[in-house]
Amino acid sequence: MKITDRDYLTKDNFSAPESKRGIFTARVVANEPICKEHNRLALKVDSFPASKPGQFINILCSTSESSYPRVIEQADEGQLIMDKANVLAAPALLRRPFSLAGRRKDNQGAQSVLEIIYRIIGSGTRWLSQLGEGEQVNIIGPLGNGFRTDFLQSETLAVLIGGGTGIAPLMYLASELMLKGQRIKFFVGAASKDILPISKAILEDKQFPIIIAAEDGSAGFKGTVLQAWEDWLGRQSLSPSGIVVYTCGPEVMMREVAQRCIAMGVRCQVSLERIMACGMGICQGCAVKVRTETPPYWQYKLTCTDGPIFDADEVIWQDG
Amino acid sequence: MVDLSVDIAGMKLANPIMTASGTAGYADELADFVNLKQIGAFVTKTITLEPRAGNAYPRVIETASGLVNAVGLANIGLDAFLAEKIPILSELGLPIIVSVAGKTVEEYRAITERLDSVDAISAVELNISCPNVSEGGIQFGMDARQVAKVTAAARQACNRKVLIVKLSPNVTDITTPARAAIEAGADAISLINTLNAMVIDIEQRKPFLANRTGGLSGPAIHPVALYMVYQVCSSVAGPAGVPVIAMGGVRTARDAIEFLLAGATAVAIGTATMINPTCLIEVCDGIRDYLLEHNYKSVREIIGTLQDD
């Protein structure tokens, strides 16, 4: 399945009566490189609940086995061969969380196609990269809270600032906002153009309000996405209430965006990443320190259920 | 039909599968993913008298077939638990087992006393084996005299509930604390908690977890847990007629059946629940398949039936 022009703007009319989460079997419809460093995985899922940009799915990146004697019955030859080939590599035990990078109808219009963008960094993502079209994966979702867009006025300019893999959830947000007719400005950045996880369709779409920053000068603005944003800000005369900023990327980048927004009095939401074991609020692993009104003026919240989207001014950033 | 029911010191379970403390929250977190009414019993996250924020981040890290955690008993505290979570838990219609921890022997006694009068719960499990808190926890579990003290104090306050003592595997001989707990009045023994563990970030040359060390769980620890369950069942709990609840790396029905054959009356699933919540049901179904295939009428027929040569 190839992305056609403006396909990323196809409306997903899915409207679940209630936003329930669940465990689903998904089928791979595409798993291909989107740039030198990132792959795009498209998963078709029957009756996936309503989802929002900023939410994520948790993918089981190994072949599941949990019963007796079905394990043996289910093991198919292809899988056994793969397991033998990877005999020295420990399979991923925990699910791996991925922000939704998009969601749309398939050609038949009946099912949902969920998209994620990933980089091969370990056993889980390596397993994912070996999935072929038609293969099944077990996913849990949609998880997390999603970006808040309810405070956007019709004339508000939504500024999206994404760095590297962090561009993924903002892709979903950008297409949803554009569908609603919201004005957006999408800043994306990477060290070089060829590792920027952006689809060709968007790169070639002259109408798409995107500003690309490449540190090596291989495309658009030469410098970091932060510098590109600062450069743009310097040429605008915006009132703080006229823009809302959404950001996802390396934590140092988000921290700078957050601090700049707070200084300007601009509302800003950040998408945080934390190591988590479950994604469902059970393991308590993905703790984030946030400010509170009462002593001791901070508390831990969970990235998986309270986040991953937080208001910039509530986050107490980690040192370093 | 196969009878899956088991009895733990008078507590009736429809089947031998339960959650392991700290891996199923307070139950409401899992509501969207698995029908918990189908399991044998629900074990809560460990509760302390006062709320605990838990340790700094990072708190968890995956290792080969395992998970090292140092969450530090983050929980909402007893008062909030009783007010907010007990009503939800009682809707499950299952035996509810509340895991508790304290910084002192007196705290264990006090929290047990409060829970003893709560109708909705069936048992109290003493967590004397958490490796991730600075006071209490594992300090009690690693010393048989302390195990006896904590158990006796809780026993004194526990008149209406089943008293379970959860053992730490971080000892030279697991039968020593098991014997101490039983002699001090434990109605049942559960084991094992996590194994002391750590992970080092070799680039930073620093421990990976903020707490520096943690506890290992997951499939990696299953053979170790099985060995300890076998030892406790065959040389202490079995002869004393005290039921054992086994946990440690269960992911498949095969793992659970191993525990049952070694002598455990019930089996708790922990880390695997966090990966696949329905594994609680799938493991139970798998035990049923095994019993059917081997023509057993009841799961009780296989408990502690490890064959000699």
JSON list of C-alpha atoms in Angstrom, two decimals, chain A residues 169-263:
[
{"chain": "A", "resi": 169, "resn": "PRO", "atom": "CA", "xyz": [2.34, 12.00, 16.87]},
{"chain": "A", "resi": 170, "resn": "LEU", "atom": "CA", "xyz": [2.39, 15.52, 15.42]},
{"chain": "A", "resi": 171, "resn": "MET", "atom": "CA", "xyz": [1.71, 14.08, 11.94]},
{"chain": "A", "resi": 172, "resn": "TYR", "atom": "CA", "xyz": [-1.55, 12.70, 13.25]},
{"chain": "A", "resi": 173, "resn": "LEU", "atom": "CA", "xyz": [-2.33, 15.97, 15.02]},
{"chain": "A", "resi": 174, "resn": "ALA", "atom": "CA", "xyz": [-1.51, 18.01, 11.92]},
{"chain": "A", "resi": 175, "resn": "SER", "atom": "CA", "xyz": [-3.86, 16.04, 9.70]},
{"chain": "A", "resi": 176, "resn": "GLU", "atom": "CA", "xyz": [-6.69, 16.12, 12.24]},
{"chain": "A", "resi": 177, "resn": "LEU", "atom": "CA", "xyz": [-6.33, 19.86, 12.75]},
{"chain": "A", "resi": 178, "resn": "MET", "atom": "CA", "xyz": [-6.20, 20.53, 9.01]},
{"chain": "A", "resi": 179, "resn": "LEU", "atom": "CA", "xyz": [-9.34, 18.48, 8.52]},
{"chain": "A", "resi": 180, "resn": "LYS", "atom": "CA", "xyz": [-11.07, 20.73, 11.01]},
{"chain": "A", "resi": 181, "resn": "GLY", "atom": "CA", "xyz": [-9.84, 23.76, 9.11]},
{"chain": "A", "resi": 182, "resn": "GLN", "atom": "CA", "xyz": [-7.47, 24.88, 11.87]},
{"chain": "A", "resi": 183, "resn": "ARG", "atom": "CA", "xyz": [-4.53, 27.02, 10.81]},
{"chain": "A", "resi": 184, "resn": "ILE", "atom": "CA", "xyz": [-1.28, 25.22, 11.56]},
{"chain": "A", "resi": 185, "resn": "LYS", "atom": "CA", "xyz": [2.46, 25.73, 11.22]},
{"chain": "A", "resi": 186, "resn": "PHE", "atom": "CA", "xyz": [4.41, 22.49, 11.41]},
{"chain": "A", "resi": 187, "resn": "PHE", "atom": "CA", "xyz": [8.12, 22.68, 12.26]},
{"chain": "A", "resi": 188, "resn": "VAL", "atom": "CA", "xyz": [10.06, 19.47, 11.80]},
{"chain": "A", "resi": 189, "resn": "GLY", "atom": "CA", "xyz": [13.74, 18.88, 12.28]},
{"chain": "A", "resi": 190, "resn": "ALA", "atom": "CA", "xyz": [16.47, 16.29, 12.09]},
{"chain": "A", "resi": 191, "resn": "ALA", "atom": "CA", "xyz": [20.23, 16.18, 11.69]},
{"chain": "A", "resi": 192, "resn": "SER", "atom": "CA", "xyz": [19.80, 15.62, 7.98]},
{"chain": "A", "resi": 193, "resn": "LYS", "atom": "CA", "xyz": [16.98, 15.55, 5.43]},
{"chain": "A", "resi": 194, "resn": "ASP", "atom": "CA", "xyz": [17.40, 11.84, 4.70]},
{"chain": "A", "resi": 195, "resn": "ILE", "atom": "CA", "xyz": [16.63, 10.81, 8.28]},
{"chain": "A", "resi": 196, "resn": "LEU", "atom": "CA", "xyz": [13.53, 12.98, 8.55]},
{"chain": "A", "resi": 197, "resn": "PRO", "atom": "CA", "xyz": [10.50, 10.72, 9.10]},
{"chain": "A", "resi": 198, "resn": "ILE", "atom": "CA", "xyz": [8.15, 12.61, 6.80]},
{"chain": "A", "resi": 199, "resn": "SER", "atom": "CA", "xyz": [6.29, 11.06, 3.92]},
{"chain": "A", "resi": 200, "resn": "LYS", "atom": "CA", "xyz": [7.16, 12.09, 0.39]},
{"chain": "A", "resi": 201, "resn": "ALA", "atom": "CA", "xyz": [3.58, 13.18, -0.14]},
{"chain": "A", "resi": 202, "resn": "ILE", "atom": "CA", "xyz": [3.90, 15.81, 2.54]},
{"chain": "A", "resi": 203, "resn": "LEU", "atom": "CA", "xyz": [7.39, 16.87, 1.48]},
{"chain": "A", "resi": 204, "resn": "GLU", "atom": "CA", "xyz": [6.17, 17.44, -2.06]},
{"chain": "A", "resi": 205, "resn": "ASP", "atom": "CA", "xyz": [2.88, 19.08, -1.10]},
{"chain": "A", "resi": 206, "resn": "LYS", "atom": "CA", "xyz": [3.42, 22.80, -1.62]},
{"chain": "A", "resi": 207, "resn": "GLN", "atom": "CA", "xyz": [0.20, 23.60, 0.28]},
{"chain": "A", "resi": 208, "resn": "PHE", "atom": "CA", "xyz": [1.29, 21.83, 3.45]},
{"chain": "A", "resi": 209, "resn": "PRO", "atom": "CA", "xyz": [2.34, 24.47, 6.02]},
{"chain": "A", "resi": 210, "resn": "ILE", "atom": "CA", "xyz": [5.59, 22.79, 6.96]},
{"chain": "A", "resi": 211, "resn": "ILE", "atom": "CA", "xyz": [8.99, 24.22, 7.79]},
{"chain": "A", "resi": 212, "resn": "ILE", "atom": "CA", "xyz": [11.85, 21.76, 7.59]},
{"chain": "A", "resi": 213, "resn": "ALA", "atom": "CA", "xyz": [15.05, 22.21, 9.54]},
{"chain": "A", "resi": 214, "resn": "ALA", "atom": "CA", "xyz": [18.13, 20.12, 8.80]},
{"chain": "A", "resi": 215, "resn": "GLU", "atom": "CA", "xyz": [21.22, 20.68, 10.89]},
{"chain": "A", "resi": 216, "resn": "ASP", "atom": "CA", "xyz": [23.50, 19.87, 7.95]},
{"chain": "A", "resi": 217, "resn": "GLY", "atom": "CA", "xyz": [21.68, 22.22, 5.63]},
{"chain": "A", "resi": 218, "resn": "SER", "atom": "CA", "xyz": [20.43, 19.43, 3.38]},
{"chain": "A", "resi": 219, "resn": "ALA", "atom": "CA", "xyz": [16.93, 20.89, 3.29]},
{"chain": "A", "resi": 220, "resn": "GLY", "atom": "CA", "xyz": [14.98, 23.99, 4.24]},
{"chain": "A", "resi": 221, "resn": "PHE", "atom": "CA", "xyz": [16.32, 25.87, 7.23]},
{"chain": "A", "resi": 222, "resn": "LYS", "atom": "CA", "xyz": [19.93, 25.13, 8.15]},
{"chain": "A", "resi": 223, "resn": "GLY", "atom": "CA", "xyz": [19.95, 24.47, 11.87]},
{"chain": "A", "resi": 224, "resn": "THR", "atom": "CA", "xyz": [17.86, 22.85, 14.54]},
{"chain": "A", "resi": 225, "resn": "VAL", "atom": "CA", "xyz": [14.09, 22.87, 14.60]},
{"chain": "A", "resi": 226, "resn": "LEU", "atom": "CA", "xyz": [14.32, 25.16, 17.62]},
{"chain": "A", "resi": 227, "resn": "GLN", "atom": "CA", "xyz": [16.39, 27.66, 15.66]},
{"chain": "A", "resi": 228, "resn": "ALA", "atom": "CA", "xyz": [13.94, 27.45, 12.78]},
{"chain": "A", "resi": 229, "resn": "TRP", "atom": "CA", "xyz": [11.09, 28.17, 15.15]},
{"chain": "A", "resi": 230, "resn": "GLU", "atom": "CA", "xyz": [12.96, 31.06, 16.82]},
{"chain": "A", "resi": 231, "resn": "ASP", "atom": "CA", "xyz": [13.79, 32.48, 13.41]},
{"chain": "A", "resi": 232, "resn": "TRP", "atom": "CA", "xyz": [10.14, 32.33, 12.41]},
{"chain": "A", "resi": 233, "resn": "LEU", "atom": "CA", "xyz": [8.97, 33.78, 15.74]},
{"chain": "A", "resi": 234, "resn": "GLY", "atom": "CA", "xyz": [11.30, 36.73, 15.27]},
{"chain": "A", "resi": 235, "resn": "ARG", "atom": "CA", "xyz": [9.57, 37.60, 12.02]},
{"chain": "A", "resi": 236, "resn": "GLN", "atom": "CA", "xyz": [6.02, 37.38, 13.43]},
{"chain": "A", "resi": 237, "resn": "SER", "atom": "CA", "xyz": [3.98, 39.78, 15.48]},
{"chain": "A", "resi": 238, "resn": "LEU", "atom": "CA", "xyz": [1.75, 37.34, 17.29]},
{"chain": "A", "resi": 239, "resn": "SER", "atom": "CA", "xyz": [-0.14, 37.83, 20.48]},
{"chain": "A", "resi": 240, "resn": "PRO", "atom": "CA", "xyz": [0.51, 35.00, 22.96]},
{"chain": "A", "resi": 241, "resn": "SER", "atom": "CA", "xyz": [-3.15, 34.08, 22.95]},
{"chain": "A", "resi": 242, "resn": "GLY", "atom": "CA", "xyz": [-3.10, 33.77, 19.18]},
{"chain": "A", "resi": 243, "resn": "ILE", "atom": "CA", "xyz": [-0.95, 30.63, 19.13]},
{"chain": "A", "resi": 244, "resn": "VAL", "atom": "CA", "xyz": [-0.84, 27.27, 20.87]},
{"chain": "A", "resi": 245, "resn": "VAL", "atom": "CA", "xyz": [2.26, 25.10, 20.70]},
{"chain": "A", "resi": 246, "resn": "TYR", "atom": "CA", "xyz": [2.38, 21.31, 20.58]},
{"chain": "A", "resi": 247, "resn": "THR", "atom": "CA", "xyz": [5.76, 19.63, 20.76]},
{"chain": "A", "resi": 248, "resn": "CYS", "atom": "CA", "xyz": [7.32, 16.18, 20.71]},
{"chain": "A", "resi": 249, "resn": "GLY", "atom": "CA", "xyz": [10.96, 15.23, 20.37]},
{"chain": "A", "resi": 250, "resn": "PRO", "atom": "CA", "xyz": [14.10, 14.87, 22.47]},
{"chain": "A", "resi": 251, "resn": "GLU", "atom": "CA", "xyz": [13.46, 15.99, 26.05]},
{"chain": "A", "resi": 252, "resn": "VAL", "atom": "CA", "xyz": [16.06, 18.79, 25.91]},
{"chain": "A", "resi": 253, "resn": "MET", "atom": "CA", "xyz": [14.28, 20.19, 22.86]},
{"chain": "A", "resi": 254, "resn": "MET", "atom": "CA", "xyz": [10.83, 20.01, 24.44]},
{"chain": "A", "resi": 255, "resn": "ARG", "atom": "CA", "xyz": [12.16, 21.59, 27.59]},
{"chain": "A", "resi": 256, "resn": "GLU", "atom": "CA", "xyz": [13.44, 24.57, 25.64]},
{"chain": "A", "resi": 257, "resn": "VAL", "atom": "CA", "xyz": [10.20, 24.89, 23.71]},
{"chain": "A", "resi": 258, "resn": "ALA", "atom": "CA", "xyz": [8.27, 24.69, 26.98]},
{"chain": "A", "resi": 259, "resn": "GLN", "atom": "CA", "xyz": [10.40, 27.31, 28.72]},
{"chain": "A", "resi": 260, "resn": "ARG", "atom": "CA", "xyz": [10.19, 29.67, 25.75]},
{"chain": "A", "resi": 261, "resn": "CYS", "atom": "CA", "xyz": [6.40, 29.29, 25.62]},
{"chain": "A", "resi": 262, "resn": "ILE", "atom": "CA", "xyz": [6.02, 29.86, 29.35]},
{"chain": "A", "resi": 263, "resn": "ALA", "atom": "CA", "xyz": [8.17, 33.01, 29.06]}
]
